[in-house]
Coordinates of C-alpha atoms in Angstrom, one line a residue:
X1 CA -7.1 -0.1 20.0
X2 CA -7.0 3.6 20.4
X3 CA -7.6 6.1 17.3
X4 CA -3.9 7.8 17.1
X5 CA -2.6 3.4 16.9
X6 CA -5.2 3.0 14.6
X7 CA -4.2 5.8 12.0
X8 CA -0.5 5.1 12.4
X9 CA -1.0 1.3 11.7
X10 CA -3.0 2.2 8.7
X11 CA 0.0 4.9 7.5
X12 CA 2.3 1.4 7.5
X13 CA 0.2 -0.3 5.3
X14 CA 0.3 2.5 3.1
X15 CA 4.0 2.3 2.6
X16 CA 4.5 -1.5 2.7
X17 CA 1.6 -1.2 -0.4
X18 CA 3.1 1.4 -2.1
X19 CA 6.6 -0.6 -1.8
X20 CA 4.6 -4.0 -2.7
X21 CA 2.4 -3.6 -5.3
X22 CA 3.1 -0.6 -7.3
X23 CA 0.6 1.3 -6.5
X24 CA 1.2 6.0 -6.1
X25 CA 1.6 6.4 -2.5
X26 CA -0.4 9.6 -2.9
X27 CA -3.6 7.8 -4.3
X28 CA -3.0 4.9 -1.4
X29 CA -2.8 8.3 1.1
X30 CA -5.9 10.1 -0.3
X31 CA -8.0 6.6 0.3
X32 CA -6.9 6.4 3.5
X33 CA -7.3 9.9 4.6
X34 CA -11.0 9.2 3.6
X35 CA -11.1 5.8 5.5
X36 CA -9.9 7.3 8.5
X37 CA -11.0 10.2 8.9
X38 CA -14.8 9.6 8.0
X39 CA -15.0 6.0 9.8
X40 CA -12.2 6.8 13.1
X41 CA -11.8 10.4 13.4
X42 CA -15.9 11.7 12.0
X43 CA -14.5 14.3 9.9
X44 CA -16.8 15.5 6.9
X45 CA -14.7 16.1 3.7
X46 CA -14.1 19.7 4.8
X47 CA -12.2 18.4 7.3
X48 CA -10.5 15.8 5.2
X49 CA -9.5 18.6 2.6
X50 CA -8.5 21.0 5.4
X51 CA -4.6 19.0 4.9
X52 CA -4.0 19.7 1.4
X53 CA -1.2 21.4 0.7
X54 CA -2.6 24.3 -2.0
X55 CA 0.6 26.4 -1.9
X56 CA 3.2 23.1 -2.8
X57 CA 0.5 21.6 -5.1
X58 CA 2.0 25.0 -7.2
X59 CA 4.9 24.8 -6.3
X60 CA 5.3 21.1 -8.0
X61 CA 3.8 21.9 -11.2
X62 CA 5.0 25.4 -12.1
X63 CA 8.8 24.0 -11.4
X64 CA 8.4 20.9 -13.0
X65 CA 6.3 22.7 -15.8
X66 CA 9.2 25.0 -16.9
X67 CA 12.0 22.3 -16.2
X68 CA 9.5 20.0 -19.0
X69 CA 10.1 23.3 -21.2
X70 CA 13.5 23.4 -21.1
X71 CA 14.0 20.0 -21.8
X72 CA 11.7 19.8 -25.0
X73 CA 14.0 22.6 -26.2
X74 CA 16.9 21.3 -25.4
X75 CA 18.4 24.0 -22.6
X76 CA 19.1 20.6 -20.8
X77 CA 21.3 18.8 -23.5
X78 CA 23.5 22.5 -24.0
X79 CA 24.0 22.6 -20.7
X80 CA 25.5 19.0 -20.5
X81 CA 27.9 19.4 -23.3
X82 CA 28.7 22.8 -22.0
X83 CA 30.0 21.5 -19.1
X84 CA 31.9 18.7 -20.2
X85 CA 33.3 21.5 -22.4
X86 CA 34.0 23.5 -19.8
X87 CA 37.0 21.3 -18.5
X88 CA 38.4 20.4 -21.8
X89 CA 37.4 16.9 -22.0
X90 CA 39.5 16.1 -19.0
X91 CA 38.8 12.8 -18.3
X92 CA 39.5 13.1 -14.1
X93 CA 37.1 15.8 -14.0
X94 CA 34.0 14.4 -15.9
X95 CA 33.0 12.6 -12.6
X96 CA 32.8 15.9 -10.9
X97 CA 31.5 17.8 -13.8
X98 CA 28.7 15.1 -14.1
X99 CA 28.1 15.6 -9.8
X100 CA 28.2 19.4 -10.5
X101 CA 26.0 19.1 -13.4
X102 CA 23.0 17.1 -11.7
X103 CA 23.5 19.3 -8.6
X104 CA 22.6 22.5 -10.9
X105 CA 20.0 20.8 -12.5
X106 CA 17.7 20.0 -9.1
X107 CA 19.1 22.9 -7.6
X108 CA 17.0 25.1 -10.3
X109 CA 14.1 22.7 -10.2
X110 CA 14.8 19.1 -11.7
X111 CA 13.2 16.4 -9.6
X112 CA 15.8 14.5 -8.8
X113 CA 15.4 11.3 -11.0
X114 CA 14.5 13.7 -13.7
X115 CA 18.2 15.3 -13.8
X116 CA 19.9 11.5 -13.2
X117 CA 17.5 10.6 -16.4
X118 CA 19.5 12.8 -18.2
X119 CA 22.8 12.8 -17.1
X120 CA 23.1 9.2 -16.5
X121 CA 23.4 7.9 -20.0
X122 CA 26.0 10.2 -20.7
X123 CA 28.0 9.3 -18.1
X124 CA 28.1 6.0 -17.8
X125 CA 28.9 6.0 -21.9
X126 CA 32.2 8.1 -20.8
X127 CA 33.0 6.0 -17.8
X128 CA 32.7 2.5 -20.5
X129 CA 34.6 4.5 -22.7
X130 CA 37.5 5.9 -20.7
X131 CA 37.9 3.2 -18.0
X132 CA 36.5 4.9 -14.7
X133 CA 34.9 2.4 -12.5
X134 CA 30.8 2.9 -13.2
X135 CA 30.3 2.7 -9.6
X136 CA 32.3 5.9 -9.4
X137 CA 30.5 7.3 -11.9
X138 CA 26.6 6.4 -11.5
X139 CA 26.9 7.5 -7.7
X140 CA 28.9 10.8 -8.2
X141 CA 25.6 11.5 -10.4
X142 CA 23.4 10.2 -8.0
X143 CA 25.3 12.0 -5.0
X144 CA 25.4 15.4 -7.0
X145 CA 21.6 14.8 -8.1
X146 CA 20.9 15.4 -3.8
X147 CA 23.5 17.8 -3.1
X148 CA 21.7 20.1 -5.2
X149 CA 18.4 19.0 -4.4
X150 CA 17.6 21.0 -1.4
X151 CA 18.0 24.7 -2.8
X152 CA 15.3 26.9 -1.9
X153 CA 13.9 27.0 -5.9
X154 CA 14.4 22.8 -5.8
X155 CA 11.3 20.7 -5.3
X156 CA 12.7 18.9 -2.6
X157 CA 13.6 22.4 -1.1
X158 CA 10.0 23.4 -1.6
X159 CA 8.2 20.5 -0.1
X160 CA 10.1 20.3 3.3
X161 CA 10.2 24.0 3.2
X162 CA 6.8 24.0 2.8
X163 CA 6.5 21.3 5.5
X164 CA 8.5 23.5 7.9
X165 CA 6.0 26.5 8.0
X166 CA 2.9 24.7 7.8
X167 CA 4.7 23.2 11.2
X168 CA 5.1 26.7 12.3
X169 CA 8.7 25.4 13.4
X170 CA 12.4 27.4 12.6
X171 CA 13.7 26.9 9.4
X172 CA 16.7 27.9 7.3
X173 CA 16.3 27.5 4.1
X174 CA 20.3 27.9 3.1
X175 CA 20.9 25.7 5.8
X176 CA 18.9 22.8 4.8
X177 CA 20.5 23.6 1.4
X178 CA 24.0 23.4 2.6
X179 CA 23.3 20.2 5.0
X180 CA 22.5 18.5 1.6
X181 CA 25.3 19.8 -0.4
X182 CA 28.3 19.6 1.6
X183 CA 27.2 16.0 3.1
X184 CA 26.9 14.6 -0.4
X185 CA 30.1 16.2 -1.6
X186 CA 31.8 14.9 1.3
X187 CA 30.3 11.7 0.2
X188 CA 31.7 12.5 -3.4
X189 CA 35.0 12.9 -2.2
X190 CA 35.5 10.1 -0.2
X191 CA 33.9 7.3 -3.4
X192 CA 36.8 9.6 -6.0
X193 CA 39.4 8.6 -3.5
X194 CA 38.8 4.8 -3.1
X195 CA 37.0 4.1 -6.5
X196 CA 40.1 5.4 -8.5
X197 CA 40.4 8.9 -8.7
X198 CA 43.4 9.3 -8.4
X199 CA 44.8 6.9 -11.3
X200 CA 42.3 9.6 -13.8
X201 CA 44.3 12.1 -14.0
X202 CA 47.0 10.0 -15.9
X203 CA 44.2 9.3 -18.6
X204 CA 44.4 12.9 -20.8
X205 CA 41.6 14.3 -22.1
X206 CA 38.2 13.3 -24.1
X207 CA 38.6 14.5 -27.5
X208 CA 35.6 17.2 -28.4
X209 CA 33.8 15.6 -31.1
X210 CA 30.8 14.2 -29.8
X211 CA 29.4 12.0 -26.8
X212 CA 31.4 9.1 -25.6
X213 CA 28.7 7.1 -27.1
X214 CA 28.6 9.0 -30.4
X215 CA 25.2 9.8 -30.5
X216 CA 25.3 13.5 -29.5
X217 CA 22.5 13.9 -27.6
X218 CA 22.4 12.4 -24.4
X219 CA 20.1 15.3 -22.2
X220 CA 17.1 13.8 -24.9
X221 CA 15.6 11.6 -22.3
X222 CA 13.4 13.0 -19.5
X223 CA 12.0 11.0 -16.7
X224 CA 11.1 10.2 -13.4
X225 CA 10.4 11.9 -10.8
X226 CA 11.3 10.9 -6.7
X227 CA 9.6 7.5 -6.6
X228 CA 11.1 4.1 -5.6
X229 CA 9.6 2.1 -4.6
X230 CA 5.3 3.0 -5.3
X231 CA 5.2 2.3 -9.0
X232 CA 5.0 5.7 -10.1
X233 CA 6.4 6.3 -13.6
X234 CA 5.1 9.3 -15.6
X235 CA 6.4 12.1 -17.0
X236 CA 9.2 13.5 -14.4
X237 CA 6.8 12.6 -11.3
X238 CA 7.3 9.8 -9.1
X239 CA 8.1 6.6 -10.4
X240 CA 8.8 3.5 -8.8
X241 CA 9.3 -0.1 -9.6
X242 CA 10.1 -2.9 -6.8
X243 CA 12.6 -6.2 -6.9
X244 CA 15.7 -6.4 -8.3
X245 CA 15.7 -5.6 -11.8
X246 CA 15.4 -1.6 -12.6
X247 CA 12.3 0.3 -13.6
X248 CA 11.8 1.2 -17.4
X249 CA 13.3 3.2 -19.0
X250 CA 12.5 7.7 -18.9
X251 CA 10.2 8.8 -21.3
X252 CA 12.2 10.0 -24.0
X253 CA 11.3 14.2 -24.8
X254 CA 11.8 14.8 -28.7
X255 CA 14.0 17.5 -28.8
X256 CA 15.0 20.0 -32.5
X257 CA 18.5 19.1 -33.4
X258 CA 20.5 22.3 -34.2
X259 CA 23.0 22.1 -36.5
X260 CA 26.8 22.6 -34.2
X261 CA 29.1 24.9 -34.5
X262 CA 32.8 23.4 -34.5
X263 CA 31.5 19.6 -34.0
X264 CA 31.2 20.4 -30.6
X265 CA 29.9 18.1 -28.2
X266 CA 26.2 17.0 -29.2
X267 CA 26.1 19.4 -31.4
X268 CA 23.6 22.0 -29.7
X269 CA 24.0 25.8 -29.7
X270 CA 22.3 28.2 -28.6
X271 CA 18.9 29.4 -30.3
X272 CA 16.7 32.1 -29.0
X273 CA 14.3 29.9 -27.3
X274 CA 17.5 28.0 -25.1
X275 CA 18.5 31.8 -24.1
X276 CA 14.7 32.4 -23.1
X277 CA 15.2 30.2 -20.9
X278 CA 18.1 30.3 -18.9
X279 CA 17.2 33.8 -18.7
X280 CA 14.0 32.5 -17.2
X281 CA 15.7 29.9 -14.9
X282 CA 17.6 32.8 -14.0
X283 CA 15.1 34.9 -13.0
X284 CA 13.3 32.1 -11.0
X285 CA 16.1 31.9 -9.0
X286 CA 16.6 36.2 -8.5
X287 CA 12.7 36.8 -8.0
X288 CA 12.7 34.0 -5.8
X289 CA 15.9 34.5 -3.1
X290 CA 16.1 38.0 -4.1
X291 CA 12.3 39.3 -3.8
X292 CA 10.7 36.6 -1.8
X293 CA 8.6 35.5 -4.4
X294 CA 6.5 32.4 -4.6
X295 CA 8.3 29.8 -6.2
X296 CA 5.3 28.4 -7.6
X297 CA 3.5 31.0 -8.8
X298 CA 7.0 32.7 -10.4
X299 CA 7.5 29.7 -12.5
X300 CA 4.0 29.0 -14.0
X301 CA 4.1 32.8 -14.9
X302 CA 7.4 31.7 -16.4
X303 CA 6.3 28.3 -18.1
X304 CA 3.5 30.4 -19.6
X305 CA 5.4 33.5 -21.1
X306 CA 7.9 30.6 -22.8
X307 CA 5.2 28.4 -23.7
X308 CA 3.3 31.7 -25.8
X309 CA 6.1 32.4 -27.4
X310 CA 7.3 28.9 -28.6
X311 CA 4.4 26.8 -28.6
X312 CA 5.7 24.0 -30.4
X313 CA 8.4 23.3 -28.1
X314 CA 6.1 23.5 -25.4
X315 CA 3.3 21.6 -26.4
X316 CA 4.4 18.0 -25.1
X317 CA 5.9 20.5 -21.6
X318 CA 2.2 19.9 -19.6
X319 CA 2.5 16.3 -20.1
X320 CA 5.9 15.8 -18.4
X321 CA 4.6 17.8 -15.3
X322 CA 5.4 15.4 -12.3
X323 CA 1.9 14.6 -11.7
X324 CA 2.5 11.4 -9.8
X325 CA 5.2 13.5 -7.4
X326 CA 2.4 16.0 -7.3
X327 CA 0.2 12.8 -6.0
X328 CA 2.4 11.5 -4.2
X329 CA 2.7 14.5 -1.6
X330 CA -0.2 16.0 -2.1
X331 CA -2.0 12.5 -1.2
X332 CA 0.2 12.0 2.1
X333 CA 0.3 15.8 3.3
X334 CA -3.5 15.5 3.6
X335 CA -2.9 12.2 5.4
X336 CA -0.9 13.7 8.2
X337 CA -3.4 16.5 8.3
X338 CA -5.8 14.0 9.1
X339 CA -3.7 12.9 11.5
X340 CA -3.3 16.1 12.9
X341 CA -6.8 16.8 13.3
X342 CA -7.3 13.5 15.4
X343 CA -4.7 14.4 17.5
X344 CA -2.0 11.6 15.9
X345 CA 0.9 14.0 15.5
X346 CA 0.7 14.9 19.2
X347 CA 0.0 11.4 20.7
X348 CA 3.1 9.9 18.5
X349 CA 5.3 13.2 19.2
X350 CA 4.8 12.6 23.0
X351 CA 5.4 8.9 22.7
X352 CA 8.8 9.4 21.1
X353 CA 9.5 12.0 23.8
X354 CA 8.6 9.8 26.1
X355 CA 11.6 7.8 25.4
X356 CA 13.2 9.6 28.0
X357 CA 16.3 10.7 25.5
X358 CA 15.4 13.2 23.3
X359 CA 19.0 12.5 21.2
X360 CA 17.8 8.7 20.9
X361 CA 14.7 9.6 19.6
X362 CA 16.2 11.4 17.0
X363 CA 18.4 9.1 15.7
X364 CA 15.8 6.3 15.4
X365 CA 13.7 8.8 13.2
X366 CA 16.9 9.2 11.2
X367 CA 17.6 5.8 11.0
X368 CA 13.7 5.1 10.1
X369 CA 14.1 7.5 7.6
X370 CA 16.7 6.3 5.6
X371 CA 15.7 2.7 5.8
X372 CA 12.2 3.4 4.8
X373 CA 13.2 5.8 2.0
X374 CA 15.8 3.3 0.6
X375 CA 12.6 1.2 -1.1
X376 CA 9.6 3.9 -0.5
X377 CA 9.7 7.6 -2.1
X378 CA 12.0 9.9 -0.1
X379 CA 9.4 12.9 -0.5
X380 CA 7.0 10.4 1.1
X381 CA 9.1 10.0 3.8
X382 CA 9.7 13.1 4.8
X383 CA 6.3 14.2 4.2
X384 CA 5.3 11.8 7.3
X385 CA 8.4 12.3 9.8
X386 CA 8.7 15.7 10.3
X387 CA 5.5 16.4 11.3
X388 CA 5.5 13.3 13.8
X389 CA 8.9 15.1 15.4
X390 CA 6.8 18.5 15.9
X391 CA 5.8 17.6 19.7
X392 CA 9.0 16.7 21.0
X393 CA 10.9 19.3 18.7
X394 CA 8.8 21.7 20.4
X395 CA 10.3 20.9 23.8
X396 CA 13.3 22.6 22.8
X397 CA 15.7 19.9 24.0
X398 CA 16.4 19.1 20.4
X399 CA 17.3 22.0 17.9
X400 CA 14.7 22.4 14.8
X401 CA 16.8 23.4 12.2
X402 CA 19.4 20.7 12.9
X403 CA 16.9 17.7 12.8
X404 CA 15.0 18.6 9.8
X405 CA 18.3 19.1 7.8
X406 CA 19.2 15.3 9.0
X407 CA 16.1 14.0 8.1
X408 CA 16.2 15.3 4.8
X409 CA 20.0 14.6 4.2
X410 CA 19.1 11.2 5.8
X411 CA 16.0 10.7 3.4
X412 CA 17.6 11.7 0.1
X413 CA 21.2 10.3 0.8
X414 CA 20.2 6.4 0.5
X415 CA 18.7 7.0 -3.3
X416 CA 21.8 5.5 -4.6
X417 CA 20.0 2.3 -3.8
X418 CA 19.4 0.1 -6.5
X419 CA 15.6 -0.3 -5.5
X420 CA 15.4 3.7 -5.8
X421 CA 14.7 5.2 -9.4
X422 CA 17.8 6.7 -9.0
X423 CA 19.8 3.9 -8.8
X424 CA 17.5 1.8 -11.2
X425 CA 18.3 4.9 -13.9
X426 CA 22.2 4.5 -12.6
X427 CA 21.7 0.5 -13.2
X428 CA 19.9 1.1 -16.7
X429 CA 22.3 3.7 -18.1
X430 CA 25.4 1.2 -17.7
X431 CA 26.4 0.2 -21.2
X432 CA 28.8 -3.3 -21.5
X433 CA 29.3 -3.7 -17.7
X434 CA 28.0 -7.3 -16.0
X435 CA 24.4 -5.8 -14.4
X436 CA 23.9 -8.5 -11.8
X437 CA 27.6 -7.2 -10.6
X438 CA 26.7 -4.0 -10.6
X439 CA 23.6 -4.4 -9.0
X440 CA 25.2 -6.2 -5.6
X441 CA 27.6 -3.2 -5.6
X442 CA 25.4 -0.3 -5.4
X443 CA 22.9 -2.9 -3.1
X444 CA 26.3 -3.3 -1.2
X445 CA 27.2 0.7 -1.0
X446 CA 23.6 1.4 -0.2
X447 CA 23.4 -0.3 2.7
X448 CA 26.8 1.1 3.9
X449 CA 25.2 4.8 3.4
X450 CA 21.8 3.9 5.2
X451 CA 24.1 2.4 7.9
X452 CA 26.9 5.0 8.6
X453 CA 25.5 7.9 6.9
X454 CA 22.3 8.7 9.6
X455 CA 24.3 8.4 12.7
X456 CA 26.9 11.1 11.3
X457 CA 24.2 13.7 10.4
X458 CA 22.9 12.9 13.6
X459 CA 26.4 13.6 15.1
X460 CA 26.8 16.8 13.3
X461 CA 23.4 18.3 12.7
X462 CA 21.6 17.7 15.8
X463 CA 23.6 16.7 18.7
X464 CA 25.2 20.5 18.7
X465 CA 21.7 21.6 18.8
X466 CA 21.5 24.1 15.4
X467 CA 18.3 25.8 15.6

């Protein structure tokens, strides 16, 4: 058996262990880089190291370092009820202000489960309480949680970004962000339509005097981070729990209640360490598409100046770093460097070329992509098939731009899966609905997105040839 079968074979077994037995795909990815590359490809650990990825190692922890701030002092929970404020309690719009909501959320840096963690809860309390279906509901948050999720600033963003330019291929950041966003609110669209939309706008409006649950502070709980399936489940990292039944619940992130101001929703105003803040997400966002910043680096520096001048809001903020995300892609980045150093990515890039039909071969790795990521971590996934497309992307039959954005879209999409966190949070969050019904529904709409959904990005993104 030749080397490049041998390190591939061994890259399966990570994910059907990570998938299997709860165990971080990152630490599983770390043990085999060592395995392989000291016993089939003789590299020292110089060699081994050579694959970590320094510059999204920073990336991960100064986002998810000031997003841990602003949800210990409670930026997250003003921003939810501001936006259901926003539209007046309208009850037809909540689903789209929850989809917007999310979307913001990982857009400025929320891993993905962490944003569903906290809008969830909230939402599915106003769809119990107003009568919209909580399928509608848990995926519009789900769906809005990705369409948001590839910004340039978002972690997801960051990582295949980052994966992009290690690759030395063409990017566009914007367009990987606007592949995301405008499939998944296409997706949004279509599920408002057929789940009942349109019978919402004959329901009025939510009354402003609290959460639909009554308790006033739904953004409280903080979670997860992009894990499914690998058993991952601290802080906002990756967290992932196998079988049918959903993963614990988020860690929940004491907040300071503020005394309201009109008995607005929840009850939170704005204090001088919330307005620190967005002023601070804010600038993330300027210094980073307006001075080509480092994402990273900007938001420790960030994290830092808010955490010296509010320490005791940001004492509990290092802790709820996504450290198992930060495992998790850390630990298979350096994998596929080892693979790349043995020659793997090349051997495997020219065997998919070799295919004969450089269209078919994409497809399949969209196809592989979204079934994998449906149980395994997304992140993960991604991590591992864009580099394997590098060979046969660089024989310009296929455009760069246009298969990385339908890997990604392709990746990410299928997390409304109940075997995702997302959809376990979704599944959790449900108050008074019958859970094994639910379950079969979203297991049901899953498998309709990781059936239909990869051949239309295919059709759209990479067939034209963008990039």
């Amino acid at each position: 058996m030749s080397p490049e079968l041998i390190s591939i074979l061994v890259l399966v077994v990570v994910f059907v262990i990570a998938t299997t037995r709860s165990v971080n795909m990152g630490a599983l990815a770390f043990a085999a880089a060592f395995g392989v590359g000291t016993l089939v490809a003789d590299l020292d650990a110089d060699g081994i190291f050579a694959g970590f990825p320094g510059d999204l190692f920073v990336v991960l922890v100064g986002v998810t370092y000031l997003f841990a701030i602003a949800r210990a002092n409670g930026t997250t929970d003003w921003l939810v009820h501001a936006s259901v404020r926003l539209v007046r309690g309208r009850v037809a719009l909540i689903p789209w202000v929850m989809f917007a909501l999310t979307g913001a959320l990982t857009a400025i840096g929320a891993v993905s489960p962490a944003a569903v963690a906290i809008v969830a809860p909230i939402a599915l309390s106003f769809a119990t309480r107003y009568g919209i279906s909580p399928l509608l509901m848990g995926t519009m948050v789900v769906h809005g949680a990705q369409a948001g999720g590839f910004s340039p600033i978002s972690i997801y963003g960051s990582i295949v970004n980052g994966i992009v330019e290690r690759e030395k291929l063409p990017g566009s950041e914007v367009g990987l962000f606007f592949a995301s966003l405008v499939a998944n609110l296409l997706i949004a669209a279509v599920l408002f339509a057929v789940l009942g939309g349109r019978k919402l706008w004959a329901q009025g409006a939510v009354p402003d005097g609290g959460d639909a649950d009554g308790t006033g502070g739904g953004g409280g709980s903080s979670g997860s981070g992009d894990a499914k399936s690998t058993g991952e489940t601290t802080g906002t990292g990756s967290g992932n729990g196998t079988g049918t039944a959903p993963s614990p619940g988020p860690t929940a992130v004491a907040v300071r209640p503020e005394p309201g101001v009109g008995g607005g929703l929840g009850g939170t105003v704005l204090n001088p360490a919330r307005i620190a803040t967005l002023v601070a997400l804010v600038a993330l966002i300027v210094a980073v598409l307006g001075f080509d910043l480092d994402a990273g680096l900007t938001a420790v520096t960030l994290a830092v100046v808010l955490s010296a001048a509010w320490p005791d809001d940001s004492r509990r903020a290092v802790g709820e770093i996504a450290w198992s995300t930060v495992l998790l892609i850390c630990g298979v980045l350096t994998y596929v460097g080892v693979l790349e150093e043995m020659g793997t990515i090349t051997w495997a890039g020219e065997g998919v070329g070799g295919i004969g039909v450089p269209l078919l071969a994409a497809v399949l790795l969209c196809y592989i992509g979204a079934i994998v990521s449906a149980f395994a971590s997304s992140v993960g996934i991604m991590g591992a098939l864009i580099p394997l497309a590098v060979p046969f992307l660089a024989q310009g039959e296929i455009g760069a731009v246009g298969m990385v954005a339908a890997l990604a879209v392709s990746a990410t999409v299928v997390d409304v899966s109940p075997f995702s966190t997302n959809g376990a949070l979704v599944l959790a969050a449900a108050p008074d609905v019958d859970r094994d019904r639910f379950f079969r529904q979203l297991m049901v709409y899953g498998g309709i997105v990781v059936a239909v959904v990869p051949a239309l990005v295919w059709l759209v993104l990479v067939v034209p040839g963008f990039g």
